Coordinates of C-alpha atoms and ligand atoms in Angstrom, one line a residue:
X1 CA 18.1 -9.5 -5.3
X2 CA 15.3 -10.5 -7.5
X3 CA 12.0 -11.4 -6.5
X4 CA 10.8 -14.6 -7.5
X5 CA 7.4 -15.0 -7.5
X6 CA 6.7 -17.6 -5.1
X7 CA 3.0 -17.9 -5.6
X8 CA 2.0 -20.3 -8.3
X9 CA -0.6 -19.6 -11.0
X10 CA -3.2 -22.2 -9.8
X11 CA -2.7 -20.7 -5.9
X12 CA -6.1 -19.5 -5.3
X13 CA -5.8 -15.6 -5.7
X14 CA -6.3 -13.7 -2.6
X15 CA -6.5 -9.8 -3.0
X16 CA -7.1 -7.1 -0.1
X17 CA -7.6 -3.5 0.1
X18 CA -5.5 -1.7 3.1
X19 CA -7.0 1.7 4.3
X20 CA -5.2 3.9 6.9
X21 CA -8.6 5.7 8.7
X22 CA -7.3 8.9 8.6
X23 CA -10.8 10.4 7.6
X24 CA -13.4 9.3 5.5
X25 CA -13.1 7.2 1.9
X26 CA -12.0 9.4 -0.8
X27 CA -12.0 9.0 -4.2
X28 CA -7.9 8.6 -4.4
X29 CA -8.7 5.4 -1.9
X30 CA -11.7 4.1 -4.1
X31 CA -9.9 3.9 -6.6
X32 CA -7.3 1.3 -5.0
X33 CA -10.7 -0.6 -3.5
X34 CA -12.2 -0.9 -7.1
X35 CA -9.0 -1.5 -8.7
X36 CA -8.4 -4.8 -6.0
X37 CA -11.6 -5.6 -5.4
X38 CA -12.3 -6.4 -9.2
X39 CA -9.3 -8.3 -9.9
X40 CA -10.0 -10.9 -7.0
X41 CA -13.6 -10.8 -8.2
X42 CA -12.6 -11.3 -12.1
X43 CA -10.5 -14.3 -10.9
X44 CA -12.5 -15.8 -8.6
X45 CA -10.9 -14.9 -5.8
X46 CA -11.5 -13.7 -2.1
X47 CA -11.0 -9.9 -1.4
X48 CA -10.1 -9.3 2.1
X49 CA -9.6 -5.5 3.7
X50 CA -7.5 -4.5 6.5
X51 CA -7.7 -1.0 8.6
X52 CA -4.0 0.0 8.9
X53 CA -4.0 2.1 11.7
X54 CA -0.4 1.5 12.8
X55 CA 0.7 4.9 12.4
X56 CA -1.8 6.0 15.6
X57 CA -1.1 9.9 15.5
X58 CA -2.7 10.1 12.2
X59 CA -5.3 8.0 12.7
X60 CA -9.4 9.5 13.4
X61 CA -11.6 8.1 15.7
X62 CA -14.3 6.7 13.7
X63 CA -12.9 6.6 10.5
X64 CA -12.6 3.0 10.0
X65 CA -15.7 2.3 10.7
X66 CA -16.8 4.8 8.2
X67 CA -14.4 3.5 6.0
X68 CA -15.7 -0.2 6.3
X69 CA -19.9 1.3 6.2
X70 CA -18.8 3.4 2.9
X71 CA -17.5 0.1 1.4
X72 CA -21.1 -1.9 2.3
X73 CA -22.8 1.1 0.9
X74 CA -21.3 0.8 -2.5
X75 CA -22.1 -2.8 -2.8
X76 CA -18.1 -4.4 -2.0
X77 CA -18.1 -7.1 0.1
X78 CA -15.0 -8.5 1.9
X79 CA -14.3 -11.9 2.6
X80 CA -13.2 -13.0 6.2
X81 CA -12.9 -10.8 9.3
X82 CA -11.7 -7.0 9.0
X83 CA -8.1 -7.3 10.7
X84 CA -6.8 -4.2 12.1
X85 CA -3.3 -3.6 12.8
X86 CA -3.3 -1.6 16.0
X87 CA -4.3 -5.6 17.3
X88 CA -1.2 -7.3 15.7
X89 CA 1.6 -5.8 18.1
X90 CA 2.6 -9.4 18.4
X91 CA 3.3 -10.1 15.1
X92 CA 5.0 -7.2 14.3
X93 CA 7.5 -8.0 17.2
X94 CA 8.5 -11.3 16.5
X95 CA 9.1 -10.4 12.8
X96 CA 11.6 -7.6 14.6
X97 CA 12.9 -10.4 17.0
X98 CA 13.7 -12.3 13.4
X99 CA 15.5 -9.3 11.7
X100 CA 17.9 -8.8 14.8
X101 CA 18.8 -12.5 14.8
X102 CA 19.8 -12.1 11.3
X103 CA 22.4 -8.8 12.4
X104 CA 20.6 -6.5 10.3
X105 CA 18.9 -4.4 12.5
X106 CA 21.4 -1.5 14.1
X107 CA 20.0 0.9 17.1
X108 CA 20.4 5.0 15.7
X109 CA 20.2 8.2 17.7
X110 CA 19.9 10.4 14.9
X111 CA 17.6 13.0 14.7
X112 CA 15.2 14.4 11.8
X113 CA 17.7 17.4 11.8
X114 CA 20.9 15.8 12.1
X115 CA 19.5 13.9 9.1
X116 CA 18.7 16.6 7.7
X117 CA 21.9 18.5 7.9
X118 CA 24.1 16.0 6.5
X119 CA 21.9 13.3 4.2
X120 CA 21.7 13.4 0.2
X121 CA 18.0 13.2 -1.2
X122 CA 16.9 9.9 -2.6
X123 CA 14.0 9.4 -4.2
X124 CA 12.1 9.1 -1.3
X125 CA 13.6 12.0 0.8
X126 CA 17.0 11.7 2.8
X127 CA 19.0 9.1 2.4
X128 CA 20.4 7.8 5.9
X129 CA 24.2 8.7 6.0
X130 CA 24.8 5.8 7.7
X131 CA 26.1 7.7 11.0
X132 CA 25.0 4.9 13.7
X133 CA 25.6 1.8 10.9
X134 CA 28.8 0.7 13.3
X135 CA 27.3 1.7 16.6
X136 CA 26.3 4.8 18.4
X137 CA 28.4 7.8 19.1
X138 CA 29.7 7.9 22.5
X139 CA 27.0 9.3 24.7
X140 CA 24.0 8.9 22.6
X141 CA 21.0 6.7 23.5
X142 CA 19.0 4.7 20.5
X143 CA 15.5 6.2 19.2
X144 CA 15.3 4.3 16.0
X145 CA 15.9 1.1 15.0
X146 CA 17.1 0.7 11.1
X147 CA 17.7 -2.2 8.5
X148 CA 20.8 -2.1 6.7
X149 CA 20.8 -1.8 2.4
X150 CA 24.3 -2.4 1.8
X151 CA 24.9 -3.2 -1.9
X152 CA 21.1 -4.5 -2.2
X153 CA 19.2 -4.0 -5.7
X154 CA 15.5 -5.3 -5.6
X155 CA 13.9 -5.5 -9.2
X156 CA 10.6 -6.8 -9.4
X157 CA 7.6 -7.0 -12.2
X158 CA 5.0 -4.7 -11.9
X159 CA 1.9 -5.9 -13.8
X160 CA 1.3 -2.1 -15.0
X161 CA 4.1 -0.5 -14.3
X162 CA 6.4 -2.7 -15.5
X163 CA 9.9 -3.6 -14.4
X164 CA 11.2 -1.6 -11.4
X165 CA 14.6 -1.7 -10.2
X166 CA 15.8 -0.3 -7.2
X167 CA 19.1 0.4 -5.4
X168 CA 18.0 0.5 -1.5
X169 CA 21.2 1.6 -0.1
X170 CA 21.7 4.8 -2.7
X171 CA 18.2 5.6 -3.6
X172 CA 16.6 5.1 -0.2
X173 CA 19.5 4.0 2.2
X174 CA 19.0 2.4 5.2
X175 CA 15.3 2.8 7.1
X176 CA 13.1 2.8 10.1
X177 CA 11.8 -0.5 10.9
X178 CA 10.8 0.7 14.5
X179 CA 10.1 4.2 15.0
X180 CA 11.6 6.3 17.4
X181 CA 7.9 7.2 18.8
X182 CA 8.1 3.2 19.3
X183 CA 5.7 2.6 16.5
X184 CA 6.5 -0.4 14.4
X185 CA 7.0 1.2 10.6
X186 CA 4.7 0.6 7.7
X187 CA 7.2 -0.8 5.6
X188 CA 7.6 -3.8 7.9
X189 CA 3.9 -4.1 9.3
X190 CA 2.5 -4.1 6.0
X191 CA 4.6 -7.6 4.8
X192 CA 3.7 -8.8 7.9
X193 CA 0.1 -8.8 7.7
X194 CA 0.0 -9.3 3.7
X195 CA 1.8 -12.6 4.4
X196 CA -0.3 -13.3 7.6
X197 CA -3.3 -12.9 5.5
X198 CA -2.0 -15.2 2.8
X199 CA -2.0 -12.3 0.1
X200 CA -1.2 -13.9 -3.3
X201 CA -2.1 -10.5 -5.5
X202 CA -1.8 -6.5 -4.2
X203 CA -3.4 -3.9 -6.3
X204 CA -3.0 -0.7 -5.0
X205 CA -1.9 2.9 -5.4
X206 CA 1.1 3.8 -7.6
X207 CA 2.1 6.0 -4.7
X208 CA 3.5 2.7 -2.6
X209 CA 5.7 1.9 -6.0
X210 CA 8.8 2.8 -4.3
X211 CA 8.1 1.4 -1.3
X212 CA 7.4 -2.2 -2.5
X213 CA 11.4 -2.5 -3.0
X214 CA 11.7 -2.3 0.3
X215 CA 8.7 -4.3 1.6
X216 CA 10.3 -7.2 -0.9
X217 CA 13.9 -7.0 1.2
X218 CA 12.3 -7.1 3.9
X219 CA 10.0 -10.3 2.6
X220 CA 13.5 -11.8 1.9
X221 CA 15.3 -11.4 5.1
X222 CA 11.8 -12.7 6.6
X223 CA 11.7 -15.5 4.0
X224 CA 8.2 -15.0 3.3
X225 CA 6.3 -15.5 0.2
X226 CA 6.4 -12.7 -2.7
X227 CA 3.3 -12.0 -3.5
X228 CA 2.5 -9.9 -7.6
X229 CA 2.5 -6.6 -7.7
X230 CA -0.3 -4.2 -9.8
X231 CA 0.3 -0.4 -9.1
X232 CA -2.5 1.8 -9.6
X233 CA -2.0 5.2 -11.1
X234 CA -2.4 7.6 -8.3
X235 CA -5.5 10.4 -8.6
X236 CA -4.0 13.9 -7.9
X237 CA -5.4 17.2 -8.1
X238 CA -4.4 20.1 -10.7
X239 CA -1.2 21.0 -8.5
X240 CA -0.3 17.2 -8.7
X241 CA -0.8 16.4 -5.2
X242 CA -2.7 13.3 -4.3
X243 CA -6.3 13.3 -3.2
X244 CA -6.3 13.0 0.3
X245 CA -7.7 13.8 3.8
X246 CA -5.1 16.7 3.8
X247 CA -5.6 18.2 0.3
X248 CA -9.1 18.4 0.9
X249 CA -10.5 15.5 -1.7
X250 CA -14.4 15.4 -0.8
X251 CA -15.8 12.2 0.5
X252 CA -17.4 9.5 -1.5
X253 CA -20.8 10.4 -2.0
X254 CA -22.6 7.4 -0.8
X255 CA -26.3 8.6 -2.0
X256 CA -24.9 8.4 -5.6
X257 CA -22.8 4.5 -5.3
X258 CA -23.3 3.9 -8.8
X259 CA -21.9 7.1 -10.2
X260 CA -19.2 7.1 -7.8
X261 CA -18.0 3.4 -8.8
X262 CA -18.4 4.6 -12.5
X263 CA -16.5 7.4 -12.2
X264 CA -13.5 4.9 -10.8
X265 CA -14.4 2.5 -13.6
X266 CA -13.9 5.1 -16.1
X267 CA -10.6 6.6 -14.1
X268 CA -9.2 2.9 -14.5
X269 CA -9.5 3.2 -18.0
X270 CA -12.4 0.9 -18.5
X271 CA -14.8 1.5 -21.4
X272 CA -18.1 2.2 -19.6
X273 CA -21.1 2.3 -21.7
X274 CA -22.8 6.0 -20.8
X275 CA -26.2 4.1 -20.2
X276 CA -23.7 2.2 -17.2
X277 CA -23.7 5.5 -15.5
X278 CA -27.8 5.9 -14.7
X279 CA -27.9 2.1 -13.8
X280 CA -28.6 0.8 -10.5
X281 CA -25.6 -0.3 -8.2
X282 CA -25.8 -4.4 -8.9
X283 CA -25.9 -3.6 -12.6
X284 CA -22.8 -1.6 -12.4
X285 CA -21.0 -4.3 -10.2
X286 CA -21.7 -7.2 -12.7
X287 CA -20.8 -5.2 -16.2
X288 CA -17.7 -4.4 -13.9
X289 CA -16.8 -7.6 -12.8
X290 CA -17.4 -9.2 -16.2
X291 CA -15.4 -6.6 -18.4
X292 CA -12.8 -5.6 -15.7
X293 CA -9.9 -5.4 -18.0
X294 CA -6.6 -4.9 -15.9
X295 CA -4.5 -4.5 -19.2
X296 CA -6.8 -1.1 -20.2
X297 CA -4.9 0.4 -17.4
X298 CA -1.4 2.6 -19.0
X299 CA 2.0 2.3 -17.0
X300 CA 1.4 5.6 -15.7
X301 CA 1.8 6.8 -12.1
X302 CA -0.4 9.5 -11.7
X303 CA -3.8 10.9 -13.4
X304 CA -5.0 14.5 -12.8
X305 CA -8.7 14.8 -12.0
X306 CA -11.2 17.7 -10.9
X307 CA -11.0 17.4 -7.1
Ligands
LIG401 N1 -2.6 1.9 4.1 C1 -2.0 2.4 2.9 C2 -2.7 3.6 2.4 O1 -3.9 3.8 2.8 C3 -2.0 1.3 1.8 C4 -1.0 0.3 2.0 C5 -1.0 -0.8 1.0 O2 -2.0 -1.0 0.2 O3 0.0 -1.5 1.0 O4 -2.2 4.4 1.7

């Protein structure tokens, strides 16, 4: 399958920024909010921002609001209301409903461990064996539900990473699409909302670069519009990990918002004038917004920094 961008050039462009609140803004996510946010600004465009707190164990009380005050703080505004995906159950349901009437939803009772014990790795962890793809085992009861990637290839233009093709059913094989804690996945919530929201453009972390494959399937067998793809390189620490909550990144320091927008500016590749770095916040926003240039940015997927 290829994916054809549906979304013509003189479609207004409509951008977002999607943070999971589990803890406050880190640099690793600022990056992805500059990164968006300045290519809807550049082309005129709106910028909206979603809280993706689908996967609820992960998710800390309070962080999305932090998330959202951290944002005001360093002079982004969003356009439209904040939607947040714990409030979309409904949605995410009848996209389900859709991808069961078109047979390519199966019910699975594996385990992680049986998984584990039998499955090849991908390049994404296990790849499924396929061991509930013609129904379950006598005596077992469904956790999961999966979609099926039988002889699918998804290719797609990246507009930094360049061409990426992908054979679902070898390099990822079939996956989750309703979890067995009875969570919808992110895979499928995430092309639900970016299509409810009329997303024309993501920008975002290089880290979801083998994901969007899959989010494009699933866009397909949904028949919902493709929207362009721009993949970030990833910040990760000296050990190559990515900044995050769990590998201790510190939080934006929102005392300092210049510096700190700056600092992504200059992570993304842009040329920032050294005077740029003692200016005030609205100065530093509109050099950004007139110089942003996407093309600075190298097909890489991650860049080490100082955590
Ligand atoms: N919520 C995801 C994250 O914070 C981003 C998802 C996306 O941009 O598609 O990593």
């Amino acid at each position: 399958m290829n994916a054809a961008s549906d979304h013509s050039r003189h479609e207004p462009y409509r951008g977002r920024f999607a943070p999971s609140p589990t803890g406050p803004l880190h640099f690793g996510s600022l990056v992805a909010a500059v990164g968006s946010y300045l290519e809807a600004r550049q082309r005129g465009g709106q910028w909206l921002v979603r809280i993706e707190d689908i996967d609820t164990p992960r998710v800390i009380p309070g962080a999305a609001d932090d998330i959202l005050r951290t944002l005001e703080l360093l002079g982004m505004q969003w356009d439209e209301t904040v939607i947040v995906q714990s409030q979309r159950g409904d949605a995410y349901r009848l996209a389900l409903e859709r991808l069961r009437e078109r047979g390519v939803l199966y019910p699975c009772a594996c385990t992680r461990r049986e998984i584990a014990d039998s499955a090849l790795h991908g390049i994404e962890g296990f790849v499924y064996p396929g061991v509930c793809r013609d129904g379950l085992p006598a005596g077992r009861a469904p956790r999961a539900t999966r979609v099926r990637t039988t002889g699918i290839q998804v290719s797609f233009k990246d507009a930094i990473q360049g061409t990426i093709t992908q054979n679902l059913e070898h390099d990822i094989g079939d996956f989750v699409v309703w979890r067995a804690d009875g969570l919808i996945a992110y895979q499928l919530a995430v092309i639900v909302d970016d299509a409810g929201q009329g997303i024309t453009d993501i920008v975002r972390g290089a880290d979801l670069l083998d994901s969007t494959p899959r989010q494009i399937y699933l866009q397909q067998l949904l028949g919902l519009p493709a929207p362009r793809y721009a993949h970030l390189p990833v910040a990760v620490n000296e050990r190559g990990e990515k900044l995050s909550k769990q590998t201790l990144a510190r939080a934006i320091d929102t005392q300092h918002p210049a510096f700190e927008i700056v600092r992504a500016l200059r992570f993304l590749e842009q040329t920032v004038a050294e005077e740029l770095a003692s200016a005030g916040l609205r100065e530093v926003w509109r050099w950004a917004v007139a110089h942003w240039d996407r093309s600075r940015i190298s097909a890489r997927r991650t860049i080490r920094v100082a955590a």
